[in-house]
Amino acid sequence: MGQAAASDVDRLYVIDCGWAHAVDQSLWSPGVNVGVPIDFSDNCYLIHHSREGYVLWDTGITDRIAVLPEGQAVRATGQTWHRTQTLIAALAGLGVNPTDVRDVAVSHAHPDHVGNVEEFPNATLIIQKAEWEYGHKLPLRPFNPEHKTQQIEGDKDLFGDGSLTILSTPGHTPGHQVLLVRLENTGYVLLSGDLVHFQWNWDNRRVPGFNFDKAQSLASMDKVACVISDRHAQLWINHDKPSSDARRHVPEFYD
Ligand SMILES: [Zn+2]
């Protein structure tokens, strides 16, 4: 597979969907950097497909945090979450209304990824069947049970043209998935969800202590490493703030 294959995805936008300060990064890297703080980025990705329209990948932490000057503390993870701007305002800045978004695909059901799913009540929620079922057991109940869904079991070429491919990567949660995007000029980009949180965790294959299944997490990382090598893909690690900061954000885009 070449890097410059033509693609029906003509725009990939990176949208700041929140950030967090955590007091102890070893929650994500057991035994390593104990007590050392770290900042997290949290992006949403708006994808334009020339025939199918807009697909949103992940929705970030809830827009409600944007009005809290001190942010919102989460005791379980030692994080304080902030939002500079709402997702809805960022989309409006691009001239995109929530009703223009046909599909909302999510990596997994944790609150910093599904915080705004219900801002898109008419969009089809694309999610692994296992994650949909897992999400309904979570205390925050991130989804309206009536939400229209496309429930996937395993890998899926979304539009049958190779431009957007969901890869099943369980481990962080029971039905975690990642998205491989093909762009004509940029080449392949793999959007990580929480397959891995930081670049050095990827380099050292570190698995957070709270992952649902450690062996599955490692197997999913191996699976993605093979895809990256095969497609010469870039791995965009969602929560890795230094690499996120280096990426072009809206209104610029990748094509
Ligand atoms: Zn997560």
Coordinates of N, CA and C and ligand atoms in Angstrom, one line a residue:
M1 N 0.8 -1.2 0.0 CA 0.0 0.0 0.0 C 0.9 1.2 0.0
G2 N 0.6 2.1 -0.9 CA 1.4 3.4 -1.0 C 0.9 4.4 -0.1
Q3 N 1.7 5.5 0.1 CA 1.3 6.5 1.0 C 0.4 7.5 0.3
A4 N 0.5 7.6 -1.0 CA -0.3 8.7 -1.7 C -1.5 8.1 -2.4
A5 N -2.1 7.0 -1.9 CA -3.3 6.5 -2.6 C -4.4 7.5 -2.6
A6 N -5.1 7.6 -3.6 CA -6.3 8.5 -3.7 C -7.3 8.1 -2.6
S7 N -8.0 9.1 -2.0 CA -8.9 8.7 -1.0 C -10.2 9.6 -1.1
D8 N -11.3 9.0 -0.7 CA -12.5 9.8 -0.6 C -12.6 10.7 0.7
V9 N -11.7 10.5 1.6 CA -11.6 11.4 2.7 C -10.7 12.6 2.3
D10 N -11.3 13.8 2.3 CA -10.6 14.9 1.8 C -10.1 15.9 2.9
R11 N -10.7 15.7 4.1 CA -10.3 16.6 5.2 C -10.3 15.9 6.5
L12 N -9.3 16.1 7.3 CA -9.3 15.6 8.7 C -8.9 16.7 9.6
Y13 N -9.8 17.1 10.4 CA -9.6 18.3 11.3 C -9.3 17.7 12.7
V14 N -8.4 18.4 13.4 CA -8.1 18.1 14.8 C -8.7 19.2 15.6
I15 N -9.6 18.8 16.6 CA -10.3 19.8 17.4 C -9.9 19.5 18.9
D16 N -9.5 20.6 19.5 CA -9.2 20.5 21.0 C -10.5 20.2 21.7
C17 N -10.6 19.1 22.3 CA -11.8 18.7 23.1 C -11.5 18.5 24.6
G18 N -10.6 19.3 25.1 CA -10.3 19.4 26.5 C -8.9 19.0 26.8
W19 N -8.5 19.3 28.1 CA -7.2 18.9 28.5 C -7.3 18.7 30.0
A20 N -6.3 17.9 30.5 CA -6.3 17.6 31.9 C -4.9 17.6 32.5
H21 N -4.9 18.0 33.8 CA -3.7 17.9 34.6 C -3.9 16.7 35.5
A22 N -2.9 15.8 35.5 CA -3.0 14.7 36.5 C -1.8 14.7 37.4
V23 N -2.0 14.4 38.7 CA -1.0 14.6 39.7 C 0.0 13.4 39.7
D24 N -0.4 12.2 39.2 CA 0.5 11.1 39.2 C 0.4 10.2 38.0
Q25 N 1.4 10.4 37.1 CA 1.3 9.7 35.8 C 1.4 8.2 35.9
S26 N 1.9 7.7 37.1 CA 2.1 6.2 37.2 C 0.8 5.4 37.2
L27 N -0.3 6.1 37.3 CA -1.6 5.4 37.1 C -1.7 4.8 35.7
W28 N -1.0 5.5 34.8 CA -1.0 5.0 33.4 C 0.3 4.3 33.0
S29 N 1.3 4.2 34.0 CA 2.6 3.6 33.7 C 3.0 2.9 35.0
P30 N 2.4 1.8 35.4 CA 2.6 1.3 36.8 C 4.1 1.2 37.1
G31 N 4.5 1.8 38.3 CA 5.8 1.7 38.8 C 6.8 2.7 38.2
V32 N 6.4 3.4 37.2 CA 7.2 4.3 36.5 C 6.8 5.8 36.6
N33 N 7.7 6.7 37.0 CA 7.3 8.1 37.2 C 6.3 8.3 38.3
V34 N 6.5 7.5 39.3 CA 5.5 7.6 40.5 C 5.5 9.0 41.1
G35 N 4.3 9.6 41.2 CA 4.2 10.9 41.8 C 4.5 12.1 40.9
V36 N 4.9 11.8 39.6 CA 5.2 12.8 38.7 C 4.0 13.3 37.9
P37 N 3.7 14.6 38.0 CA 2.5 15.0 37.3 C 2.6 15.0 35.8
I38 N 1.5 15.1 35.1 CA 1.5 15.1 33.6 C 0.3 15.8 33.1
D39 N 0.4 16.5 31.9 CA -0.8 17.0 31.3 C -1.2 16.1 30.1
F40 N -2.5 16.0 29.9 CA -3.2 15.2 28.9 C -3.8 16.2 27.9
S41 N -3.6 15.9 26.6 CA -4.5 16.5 25.6 C -5.7 15.6 25.4
D42 N -6.7 16.1 24.7 CA -7.9 15.3 24.4 C -8.5 15.9 23.2
N43 N -8.3 15.2 22.0 CA -8.8 15.7 20.8 C -10.0 15.0 20.3
C44 N -10.8 15.7 19.5 CA -11.9 15.1 18.6 C -11.3 15.3 17.2
Y45 N -11.8 14.4 16.3 CA -11.4 14.5 14.9 C -12.6 14.5 14.0
L46 N -12.7 15.6 13.2 CA -13.8 15.7 12.3 C -13.3 15.3 10.9
I47 N -14.0 14.4 10.3 CA -13.5 13.8 9.0 C -14.6 14.1 8.0
H48 N -14.1 14.6 6.8 CA -15.1 14.8 5.7 C -14.8 13.8 4.6
H49 N -15.9 13.1 4.3 CA -15.8 12.1 3.2 C -16.6 12.7 2.1
S50 N -16.1 12.6 0.9 CA -16.7 13.4 -0.3 C -18.1 12.9 -0.6
R51 N -18.4 11.6 -0.4 CA -19.7 11.1 -0.7 C -20.6 11.0 0.6
E52 N -20.0 10.6 1.7 CA -20.8 10.2 2.9 C -21.0 11.4 3.8
G53 N -20.2 12.5 3.7 CA -20.4 13.6 4.6 C -19.5 13.5 5.8
Y54 N -19.9 14.1 6.9 CA -19.1 14.3 8.1 C -19.2 13.1 9.1
V55 N -18.0 12.7 9.5 CA -17.9 11.6 10.5 C -17.1 12.3 11.6
L56 N -17.6 12.1 12.9 CA -16.8 12.6 14.0 C -16.2 11.4 14.8
W57 N -14.9 11.5 15.0 CA -14.3 10.4 15.8 C -14.0 10.9 17.2
D58 N -14.7 10.4 18.2 CA -14.6 10.7 19.6 C -15.2 12.1 19.8
T59 N -15.7 12.4 21.0 CA -16.4 13.6 21.3 C -15.8 14.4 22.5
G60 N -14.7 13.9 23.1 CA -14.1 14.6 24.1 C -14.8 14.6 25.5
I61 N -14.3 15.4 26.4 CA -14.9 15.6 27.7 C -16.1 16.5 27.5
T62 N -17.1 16.3 28.4 CA -18.4 17.1 28.2 C -18.2 18.6 28.1
D63 N -18.9 19.2 27.1 CA -18.9 20.6 26.9 C -19.2 21.4 28.2
R64 N -19.9 20.8 29.1 CA -20.3 21.5 30.3 C -19.2 22.1 31.1
I65 N -18.0 21.4 30.9 CA -16.8 21.9 31.7 C -16.3 23.2 31.2
A66 N -16.6 23.6 30.0 CA -16.1 24.9 29.5 C -16.5 26.1 30.3
V67 N -17.6 26.0 31.1 CA -18.0 27.2 31.9 C -17.5 27.1 33.3
L68 N -16.7 26.1 33.6 CA -16.2 26.0 35.0 C -14.7 26.6 35.0
P69 N -14.5 27.7 35.7 CA -13.2 28.4 35.6 C -12.1 27.5 36.3
E70 N -12.5 26.7 37.2 CA -11.4 25.8 37.9 C -11.4 24.5 37.3
G71 N -12.2 24.2 36.3 CA -12.3 22.9 35.7 C -13.0 21.9 36.6
Q72 N -12.9 20.6 36.3 CA -13.6 19.6 37.1 C -12.6 18.5 37.5
A73 N -12.6 18.3 38.8 CA -11.6 17.3 39.4 C -12.3 15.9 39.3
V74 N -11.5 14.9 39.0 CA -12.0 13.5 39.0 C -11.1 12.8 40.0
R75 N -11.7 12.4 41.1 CA -11.0 11.8 42.2 C -10.3 10.5 41.7
A76 N -11.0 9.7 41.0 CA -10.5 8.3 40.7 C -9.2 8.3 39.9
T77 N -9.0 9.4 39.1 CA -7.8 9.4 38.3 C -6.8 10.5 38.7
G78 N -7.2 11.3 39.7 CA -6.3 12.4 40.1 C -6.2 13.5 39.0
Q79 N -7.1 13.5 38.1 CA -7.1 14.5 37.0 C -8.0 15.7 37.3
T80 N -7.6 16.9 36.8 CA -8.6 18.0 36.7 C -8.7 18.3 35.2
W81 N -10.0 18.3 34.8 CA -10.3 18.5 33.4 C -10.7 19.9 33.1
H82 N -10.3 20.4 32.0 CA -10.6 21.8 31.5 C -11.1 21.7 30.1
R83 N -11.8 22.7 29.7 CA -12.2 22.9 28.3 C -12.1 24.3 27.9
T84 N -11.3 24.7 26.9 CA -11.1 26.0 26.5 C -12.3 26.5 25.7
Q85 N -12.9 25.6 24.9 CA -14.0 25.9 24.0 C -14.9 24.6 23.9
T86 N -16.1 24.8 23.7 CA -17.0 23.6 23.5 C -16.8 23.0 22.1
L87 N -17.1 21.7 22.0 CA -17.0 21.1 20.7 C -18.0 21.7 19.7
I88 N -19.2 22.0 20.2 CA -20.2 22.6 19.4 C -19.8 24.0 18.8
A89 N -19.1 24.8 19.7 CA -18.6 26.1 19.2 C -17.4 25.9 18.1
A90 N -16.6 24.8 18.4 CA -15.5 24.6 17.4 C -16.1 24.2 16.1
L91 N -17.1 23.3 16.1 CA -17.8 22.9 14.8 C -18.4 24.1 14.2
A92 N -19.1 25.0 15.0 CA -19.7 26.2 14.4 C -18.7 27.1 13.7
G93 N -17.5 27.1 14.3 CA -16.4 27.9 13.7 C -16.0 27.4 12.3
L94 N -16.3 26.1 12.0 CA -16.1 25.5 10.7 C -17.3 25.6 9.8
G95 N -18.4 26.2 10.4 CA -19.7 26.2 9.6 C -20.4 24.9 9.6
V96 N -20.1 24.0 10.6 CA -20.7 22.7 10.7 C -21.7 22.7 11.9
N97 N -23.0 22.3 11.6 CA -24.0 22.2 12.6 C -24.0 20.7 13.1
P98 N -24.4 20.5 14.4 CA -24.5 19.1 14.8 C -25.3 18.2 13.9
T99 N -26.3 18.8 13.2 CA -27.1 17.9 12.3 C -26.4 17.6 11.0
D100 N -25.3 18.3 10.8 CA -24.5 17.9 9.6 C -23.6 16.7 9.8
V101 N -23.5 16.3 11.0 CA -22.6 15.1 11.3 C -23.5 13.9 11.2
R102 N -23.1 13.1 10.2 CA -24.0 11.9 10.0 C -23.7 10.7 10.9
D103 N -22.4 10.6 11.2 CA -21.9 9.5 12.0 C -21.0 10.0 13.2
V104 N -21.2 9.5 14.3 CA -20.3 9.7 15.4 C -19.7 8.3 15.8
A105 N -18.4 8.2 15.6 CA -17.8 6.9 15.9 C -16.9 7.2 17.2
V106 N -16.9 6.2 18.1 CA -16.2 6.4 19.4 C -15.2 5.3 19.6
S107 N -14.1 5.6 20.2 CA -13.1 4.6 20.5 C -13.5 3.7 21.6
H108 N -14.1 4.3 22.6 CA -14.6 3.6 23.8 C -15.5 4.5 24.7
A109 N -16.0 3.9 25.7 CA -17.1 4.6 26.5 C -16.6 5.4 27.7
H110 N -15.3 5.7 27.8 CA -14.9 6.5 28.9 C -15.3 8.0 28.7
P111 N -15.5 8.7 29.8 CA -16.1 10.1 29.7 C -15.3 11.1 28.9
D112 N -14.0 11.0 28.8 CA -13.3 11.9 28.0 C -13.3 11.6 26.5
H113 N -14.1 10.6 26.1 CA -14.2 10.3 24.7 C -15.7 10.4 24.2
V114 N -16.6 10.2 25.2 CA -18.0 10.1 24.8 C -18.8 11.2 25.5
G115 N -18.1 12.3 26.0 CA -18.8 13.3 26.8 C -19.9 14.1 26.0
N116 N -19.8 14.1 24.7 CA -20.8 14.9 24.0 C -21.6 14.1 22.9
V117 N -21.6 12.8 23.1 CA -22.3 11.9 22.1 C -23.8 12.4 21.9
E118 N -24.4 12.8 23.0 CA -25.8 13.1 23.0 C -26.1 14.5 22.5
E119 N -25.0 15.3 22.1 CA -25.1 16.5 21.4 C -25.5 16.3 19.9
F120 N -25.4 15.0 19.5 CA -25.7 14.6 18.1 C -26.7 13.5 18.1
P121 N -28.0 13.9 18.6 CA -29.0 12.9 18.7 C -29.4 12.2 17.4
N122 N -29.2 12.9 16.3 CA -29.6 12.3 15.0 C -28.5 11.5 14.3
A123 N -27.3 11.6 14.8 CA -26.2 10.9 14.2 C -26.2 9.4 14.5
T124 N -25.7 8.6 13.7 CA -25.6 7.2 14.0 C -24.3 7.0 14.8
L125 N -24.5 6.4 16.0 CA -23.3 6.1 16.8 C -22.7 4.8 16.4
I126 N -21.4 4.9 16.0 CA -20.7 3.7 15.5 C -19.8 3.2 16.6
I127 N -20.0 2.0 17.1 CA -19.3 1.5 18.3 C -19.3 0.0 18.3
Q128 N -18.3 -0.6 18.9 CA -18.3 -2.1 19.0 C -19.5 -2.5 19.9
K129 N -20.1 -3.6 19.5 CA -21.2 -4.1 20.2 C -20.8 -4.3 21.7
A130 N -19.6 -4.9 21.9 CA -19.2 -5.1 23.3 C -19.0 -3.8 24.1
E131 N -18.7 -2.7 23.4 CA -18.5 -1.4 24.2 C -19.9 -0.8 24.5
W132 N -20.8 -0.9 23.5 CA -22.2 -0.5 23.8 C -22.7 -1.1 25.0
E133 N -22.5 -2.4 25.1 CA -23.1 -3.1 26.3 C -22.3 -2.8 27.6
Y134 N -21.0 -2.6 27.5 CA -20.2 -2.2 28.6 C -20.6 -0.8 29.1
G135 N -20.8 0.1 28.1 CA -21.1 1.5 28.4 C -22.4 1.7 29.3
H136 N -23.3 0.8 29.0 CA -24.6 0.9 29.8 C -24.4 0.5 31.2
K137 N -23.3 -0.2 31.5 CA -23.1 -0.6 32.9 C -22.2 0.4 33.7
L138 N -21.7 1.4 33.0 CA -20.9 2.5 33.6 C -21.8 3.4 34.4
P139 N -21.3 3.9 35.6 CA -22.1 4.8 36.4 C -22.6 6.1 35.7
L140 N -21.8 6.6 34.8 CA -22.2 7.9 34.2 C -23.2 7.7 33.0
R141 N -23.4 6.5 32.6 CA -24.4 6.2 31.6 C -24.2 7.1 30.4
P142 N -23.2 6.9 29.6 CA -22.8 7.9 28.6 C -23.8 8.0 27.4
F143 N -24.6 6.9 27.2 CA -25.4 6.9 25.9 C -26.9 6.8 26.3
N144 N -27.7 7.5 25.5 CA -29.1 7.3 25.5 C -29.4 5.9 24.9
P145 N -30.0 5.0 25.6 CA -30.2 3.7 25.1 C -31.0 3.6 23.8
E146 N -31.7 4.8 23.5 CA -32.5 4.8 22.3 C -31.7 5.4 21.1
H147 N -30.4 5.7 21.3 CA -29.6 6.3 20.3 C -29.4 5.3 19.1
K148 N -29.6 5.8 17.9 CA -29.4 5.0 16.7 C -28.0 4.5 16.6
T149 N -27.7 3.3 16.5 CA -26.3 2.8 16.5 C -26.0 1.9 15.3
Q150 N -24.7 1.8 15.0 CA -24.2 0.8 14.1 C -23.2 0.0 15.0
Q151 N -23.6 -1.1 15.4 CA -22.8 -1.9 16.4 C -21.9 -2.9 15.6
I152 N -20.6 -2.8 15.8 CA -19.6 -3.5 15.0 C -19.1 -4.7 15.9
E153 N -18.8 -5.8 15.2 CA -18.1 -6.9 15.9 C -16.8 -7.1 15.1
G154 N -15.7 -6.6 15.6 CA -14.4 -6.8 14.9 C -14.1 -5.6 14.0
D155 N -13.3 -5.9 13.0 CA -12.8 -4.8 12.1 C -13.9 -4.5 11.0
K156 N -13.8 -3.3 10.5 CA -14.9 -2.9 9.6 C -14.4 -1.7 8.7
D157 N -14.4 -2.0 7.3 CA -14.1 -0.9 6.4 C -15.5 -0.2 6.2
L158 N -15.5 1.0 6.9 CA -16.8 1.7 7.1 C -17.6 1.9 5.8
F159 N -17.0 2.5 4.8 CA -17.7 2.8 3.6 C -17.4 2.0 2.4
G160 N -16.6 0.9 2.7 CA -16.3 -0.1 1.6 C -15.3 0.4 0.6
D161 N -14.6 1.6 0.9 CA -13.7 2.1 -0.1 C -12.2 2.2 0.5
G162 N -12.0 1.7 1.7 CA -10.7 1.7 2.3 C -10.3 3.0 2.9
S163 N -11.2 4.0 2.9 CA -10.8 5.3 3.4 C -10.8 5.4 4.9
L164 N -11.8 4.7 5.5 CA -11.9 4.7 7.0 C -12.1 3.3 7.4
T165 N -11.2 2.8 8.2 CA -11.2 1.4 8.7 C -11.2 1.4 10.2
I166 N -12.2 0.8 10.8 CA -12.3 0.6 12.2 C -11.5 -0.7 12.5
L167 N -10.6 -0.7 13.5 CA -9.9 -1.9 13.9 C -10.3 -2.2 15.4
S168 N -10.7 -3.4 15.6 CA -11.1 -3.8 17.0 C -9.8 -4.0 17.8
T169 N -9.7 -3.2 18.9 CA -8.5 -3.3 19.8 C -8.9 -3.4 21.2
P170 N -9.5 -4.5 21.7 CA -9.9 -4.6 23.1 C -8.7 -4.6 24.0
G171 N -9.0 -4.3 25.3 CA -8.0 -4.4 26.3 C -8.1 -3.2 27.3
H172 N -8.1 -2.0 26.8 CA -8.3 -0.8 27.6 C -9.7 -0.9 28.2
T173 N -10.7 -1.2 27.3 CA -12.0 -1.6 27.7 C -12.4 -2.8 26.8
P174 N -13.6 -3.4 27.1 CA -13.9 -4.7 26.4 C -14.1 -4.5 24.9
G175 N -14.6 -3.3 24.5 CA -14.9 -3.1 23.1 C -14.2 -1.9 22.5
H176 N -12.9 -1.7 22.9 CA -12.2 -0.5 22.4 C -11.9 -0.7 20.9
Q177 N -11.9 0.4 20.2 CA -11.5 0.4 18.8 C -10.7 1.6 18.4
V178 N -10.0 1.5 17.3 CA -9.2 2.6 16.8 C -9.6 2.8 15.3
L179 N -9.2 4.0 14.7 CA -9.6 4.3 13.4 C -8.4 4.6 12.5
L180 N -8.4 3.9 11.4 CA -7.3 4.1 10.4 C -7.9 5.0 9.3
V181 N -7.3 6.1 9.0 CA -7.8 7.1 8.0 C -6.8 7.2 6.9
R182 N -7.3 7.1 5.7 CA -6.4 7.2 4.5 C -6.6 8.6 3.9
L183 N -5.5 9.3 3.8 CA -5.5 10.7 3.2 C -4.6 10.7 2.0
E184 N -5.0 11.5 1.0 CA -4.2 11.4 -0.2 C -2.8 12.0 -0.1
N185 N -2.7 13.1 0.6 CA -1.4 13.8 0.7 C -0.6 13.4 2.0
T186 N -1.4 13.2 3.1 CA -0.8 12.9 4.4 C -0.4 11.4 4.5
G187 N -1.1 10.6 3.8 CA -1.0 9.1 3.9 C -1.9 8.6 5.0
Y188 N -1.5 7.5 5.6 CA -2.4 6.8 6.6 C -2.1 7.4 8.0
V189 N -3.2 7.7 8.7 CA -3.1 8.2 10.1 C -4.0 7.2 10.9
L190 N -3.4 6.8 12.0 CA -4.2 5.9 12.9 C -4.5 6.7 14.2
L191 N -5.8 6.8 14.4 CA -6.3 7.6 15.6 C -6.4 6.6 16.7
S192 N -5.7 6.8 17.8 CA -5.4 5.8 18.9 C -6.5 5.5 19.8
G193 N -7.5 6.5 20.0 CA -8.3 6.3 21.2 C -7.4 6.2 22.4
D194 N -7.7 5.2 23.3 CA -6.8 5.0 24.5 C -6.1 3.6 24.3
L195 N -5.8 3.2 23.1 CA -5.0 2.0 22.9 C -3.7 2.2 23.7
V196 N -3.2 3.5 23.7 CA -2.0 3.9 24.4 C -2.2 5.4 24.8
H197 N -1.6 5.8 25.9 CA -1.9 7.2 26.3 C -0.8 8.2 26.0
F198 N 0.5 7.7 26.1 CA 1.7 8.6 25.9 C 2.6 7.9 24.9
Q199 N 3.4 8.7 24.3 CA 4.4 8.1 23.3 C 5.3 7.1 24.0
W200 N 5.8 7.5 25.2 CA 6.8 6.6 25.9 C 6.1 5.3 26.4
N201 N 4.8 5.4 26.6 CA 4.1 4.1 27.0 C 4.1 3.2 25.7
W202 N 3.9 3.8 24.6 CA 3.9 3.0 23.3 C 5.3 2.5 23.1
D203 N 6.3 3.3 23.2 CA 7.7 2.8 23.0 C 8.0 1.7 23.9
N204 N 7.5 1.7 25.1 CA 7.8 0.6 26.1 C 6.7 -0.4 26.3
R205 N 5.6 -0.3 25.5 CA 4.5 -1.2 25.7 C 4.0 -1.3 27.1
R206 N 3.8 -0.1 27.7 CA 3.3 0.0 29.1 C 1.8 0.0 29.1
V207 N 1.2 -0.8 30.0 CA -0.3 -0.9 30.1 C -0.7 -0.3 31.4
P208 N -1.7 0.7 31.4 CA -2.2 1.2 32.6 C -2.7 0.2 33.5
G209 N -2.6 0.4 34.9 CA -3.0 -0.6 35.8 C -4.5 -0.8 35.8
F210 N -5.3 0.2 35.3 CA -6.7 0.1 35.4 C -7.3 -0.5 34.1
N211 N -6.5 -0.9 33.1 CA -7.1 -1.4 31.9 C -7.9 -2.7 32.2
F212 N -8.9 -2.9 31.4 CA -9.8 -4.0 31.6 C -9.1 -5.4 31.5
D213 N -8.1 -5.5 30.5 CA -7.4 -6.8 30.3 C -6.0 -6.5 29.8
K214 N -5.0 -6.8 30.5 CA -3.6 -6.5 30.2 C -3.2 -7.3 28.9
A215 N -3.4 -8.6 28.9 CA -3.0 -9.4 27.8 C -3.6 -8.9 26.5
Q216 N -4.9 -8.6 26.5 CA -5.6 -8.1 25.4 C -5.0 -6.8 24.9
S217 N -4.7 -5.9 25.9 CA -4.1 -4.6 25.6 C -2.8 -4.8 24.8
L218 N -2.0 -5.7 25.3 CA -0.7 -5.9 24.6 C -0.9 -6.5 23.2
A219 N -1.9 -7.4 23.1 CA -2.1 -8.0 21.8 C -2.7 -7.0 20.8
S220 N -3.5 -6.1 21.3 CA -4.0 -5.0 20.5 C -2.9 -4.0 20.0
M221 N -2.0 -3.8 20.9 CA -0.8 -2.9 20.5 C 0.0 -3.6 19.4
D222 N 0.2 -4.9 19.5 CA 0.9 -5.6 18.5 C 0.2 -5.6 17.2
K223 N -1.1 -5.8 17.2 CA -2.0 -5.7 16.0 C -1.8 -4.4 15.3
V224 N -1.9 -3.3 16.1 CA -1.8 -1.9 15.5 C -0.4 -1.7 15.0
A225 N 0.6 -2.2 15.7 CA 2.0 -2.0 15.2 C 2.2 -2.6 13.8
C226 N 1.6 -3.8 13.6 CA 1.6 -4.4 12.3 C 1.0 -3.6 11.2
V227 N -0.2 -3.0 11.5 CA -0.9 -2.2 10.6 C -0.1 -0.9 10.3
I228 N 0.5 -0.3 11.3 CA 1.3 0.9 11.1 C 2.5 0.6 10.2
S229 N 3.1 -0.5 10.4 CA 4.2 -0.9 9.6 C 3.8 -1.2 8.1
D230 N 2.7 -1.9 8.0 CA 2.2 -2.3 6.7 C 1.8 -1.1 5.8
R231 N 1.1 -0.1 6.5 CA 0.6 1.0 5.8 C 1.5 2.3 5.9
H232 N 2.6 2.2 6.5 CA 3.4 3.3 6.8 C 2.6 4.4 7.4
A233 N 1.8 4.1 8.4 CA 0.9 5.0 9.0 C 1.6 5.8 10.2
Q234 N 1.0 7.0 10.4 CA 1.4 7.8 11.6 C 0.4 7.4 12.7
L235 N 1.0 7.1 13.9 CA 0.1 6.9 15.1 C -0.1 8.2 15.8
W236 N -1.3 8.6 15.8 CA -1.6 9.9 16.6 C -2.2 9.5 17.9
I237 N -1.4 9.6 19.0 CA -1.7 9.2 20.3 C -2.5 10.4 21.0
N238 N -3.8 10.1 21.2 CA -4.8 11.2 21.5 C -4.4 12.0 22.7
H239 N -3.9 11.3 23.8 CA -3.6 12.0 25.1 C -2.2 12.5 25.2
D240 N -1.3 12.2 24.2 CA 0.1 12.7 24.3 C 0.2 14.1 23.9
K241 N 0.3 15.0 24.9 CA 0.2 16.4 24.7 C 1.3 17.0 23.8
P242 N 2.6 16.6 24.0 CA 3.6 17.2 23.1 C 3.3 16.9 21.7
S243 N 2.9 15.7 21.3 CA 2.6 15.4 19.9 C 1.4 16.1 19.4
S244 N 0.4 16.2 20.3 CA -0.9 16.9 19.9 C -0.6 18.4 19.7
D245 N 0.2 19.0 20.5 CA 0.6 20.4 20.4 C 1.3 20.7 19.0
A246 N 2.0 19.7 18.5 CA 2.7 19.8 17.3 C 1.8 19.7 16.1
R247 N 0.6 19.2 16.2 CA -0.3 19.0 15.1 C -1.1 20.2 14.7
R248 N -1.5 20.3 13.5 CA -2.3 21.5 13.1 C -3.7 21.2 13.6
H249 N -4.3 22.2 14.3 CA -5.7 22.2 14.8 C -6.6 23.0 13.9
V250 N -7.9 22.9 14.1 CA -8.8 23.7 13.3 C -8.5 25.2 13.4
P251 N -8.7 26.0 12.4 CA -9.4 25.7 11.1 C -8.5 25.0 10.1
E252 N -7.3 24.8 10.4 CA -6.4 24.0 9.4 C -6.9 22.6 9.4
F253 N -6.4 21.9 8.4 CA -6.8 20.4 8.4 C -5.7 19.6 7.6
Y254 N -5.8 18.4 7.7 CA -4.9 17.5 6.9 C -5.7 16.9 5.7
D255 N -5.1 16.8 4.6 CA -5.8 16.2 3.4 C -4.9 15.1 2.8
Ligands
ZN1 ZN -10.1 5.5 28.4

